[in-house]
Amino acid sequence: MSESNSAERSDGTDGQVSGATVVAQALKTQNVEYMFGIVGIPVTEIAVAAQQLGIRYVGMRNEQAACYAASAVGYLTGRPLIVIGGSSERSQETMGAFQEFPQVEACRLYSKFSARPSSIEAIPTVIEKAVRSSIYGRPGACYVDIPADFVNLQVNVNSVKYTECCMPPPVSMAETSAVYKAASVLRNAKQPLLIIGKGAAYAHAEEGIRKLVERCQLPFLPTPMGKGVIPDNHPNCVAAARSRALQFADVIVLFGARLNWILHFGLPPRYQPDVKFIQVDICAEELGNNVRPAVTLLGDINAVTKQLLEQFDKTPWQYPLESKWWKTLREKMKSNEAASKELASQKSLPMNYYTVFYHVQEQLPKDCIVVSEGANTMDIGRTVLQNYLPRHRLDAGTFGTMGVGLGFAIAAALVAKDRNPGQRVICVEGDSAFGFSGMEVETICRYNLPIVLLVVNNNGIYQGFDTATWKDILKFGDATAVAPPMCLLPNSHYEQVITAFGGKGYFVQTPKELQESLRQSLADTTKPSLINIMIEPQAMRKAQDFHWLTRSNM
């Protein structure tokens, strides 16, 4: 069946096809599988047409959450985010049309490609370019603007030519001389370190990077979404000595990791002033940001890793496991792990973060996808909750964006359902972070996605107060005048949000209640659940070697 006939039949009008169907068919031709959004004039017909052609449509409660979900699907499947936006009719431009706004121009600031097709016939070409632009080079979002009058406008079906699906991204390799130099710099390192970033996970470079680590016996450190490229429990993982490893390494290889705020810009005092960076990245513009690298390896991270392995095949080399550097890292890991375990073993109530996460970690399936957002909830959870497989952790990422959690979890659950039935998705939320997109619980229940939501509830942003203290505060006046800005209502029953929509809710205050509710939630694959976990409102992280990037006097 030709694509034009398919479009004609789905539209139901002999010889004519609507703009909505052309958009849907163009997306289908580019192998788009999922669509997330909130329908309304003028895009409702596009969603209906997409469903008729076999694209899975998920109606969200907030457009931000829809974008978060689509971006997570892109990360998990390798088909990044395309935003389709409806705009005012062409004949009403400059007249103050309903919601008139220069959408194409505005989106150019934040996307790799932004365009409005000049005609319905041009839609397939524009959508093909948007998809191609999103996956070539460094992946990123693209925007296609559809005027309202295009949606229901009919054109002759034979006038629309669909552009075949774009080819997979070309695989580029680093210069041979640069690869040789990188291997030489690494061989001469006294205190080497590999940093595995999100780019390595996206590039599916796990096999090559693990071979490199094990062949050369190098210590490695994952970034938050680089966790699982090599399992967190691998003996060469030094995540428990992160600050020490960064501060004293003399040669650092960056596999798809940016020297941004997450890695403290590569600058002292978090690093040695003369540290040598070897940067491996798909994006040329990223090379040399903040620190002049010793070697740059521009190319596909998986392909470049194989190039490095070839160098060590020709001239084998192994970093000594009994070196002073390995001894230093192991000692620091041991002391940090002991401090965390001591906090986790505390019997006092309410629980602290470490107690919660150690009990959660004991029950998590090894192949589960962990979604996480919040401040302390995300930071502490990252150090305790283990990832054993690549692309199995989704969190607030480069922009530290709160509100991503439930959208990410919905996306992960859909992909898991289609590609790995039975795989669980665990969404770990701070109570403040949950508030950004909590209404997506209804979406989760509507599509009956068996996500396990954990809300780590400390009654506030960073810190809160218990009920008695809150009542004492209110004695001094109106809450708007006397309540500290970081406070949230104590003992809020977030679990009742999910029960309102037919899911299972738990309110837990003790380790035993947490263990039992999590056991029940993981055992039940028929419906979603939310466990509202009360912790000490003033609970904090264990003592850190360095302050947060931006200090606060609070």
mmCIF file of N, CA and C in Angstrom, residues 241 253 380 425 444 446 464 515:
data_model
loop_
_atom_site.group_PDB
_atom_site.id
_atom_site.type_symbol
_atom_site.label_atom_id
_atom_site.label_comp_id
_atom_site.label_asym_id
_atom_site.label_seq_id
_atom_site.Cartn_x
_atom_site.Cartn_y
_atom_site.Cartn_z
ATOM 1 N N ALA A 241 33.744 7.955 46.113
ATOM 2 C CA ALA A 241 34.856 8.872 46.416
ATOM 3 C C ALA A 241 34.908 9.966 45.351
ATOM 4 N N VAL A 253 39.547 11.370 31.367
ATOM 5 C CA VAL A 253 38.920 11.146 30.065
ATOM 6 C C VAL A 253 37.417 11.366 30.215
ATOM 7 N N ILE A 380 20.950 12.553 47.239
ATOM 8 C CA ILE A 380 21.260 11.434 48.125
ATOM 9 C C ILE A 380 20.830 10.122 47.479
ATOM 10 N N VAL A 425 9.121 0.555 36.670
ATOM 11 C CA VAL A 425 9.582 1.948 36.692
ATOM 12 C C VAL A 425 9.334 2.493 38.089
ATOM 13 N N ILE A 444 -1.219 8.715 34.696
ATOM 14 C CA ILE A 444 -0.685 7.386 35.007
ATOM 15 C C ILE A 444 -1.820 6.395 35.243
ATOM 16 N N ARG A 446 -5.022 6.765 34.260
ATOM 17 C CA ARG A 446 -5.882 6.641 33.073
ATOM 18 C C ARG A 446 -5.349 5.588 32.106
ATOM 19 N N GLY A 464 11.715 21.364 56.065
ATOM 20 C CA GLY A 464 10.414 21.854 56.498
ATOM 21 C C GLY A 464 10.308 21.812 58.011
ATOM 22 N N GLN A 515 9.056 -0.974 54.029
ATOM 23 C CA GLN A 515 9.394 -2.264 53.430
ATOM 24 C C GLN A 515 8.153 -2.999 52.935
#
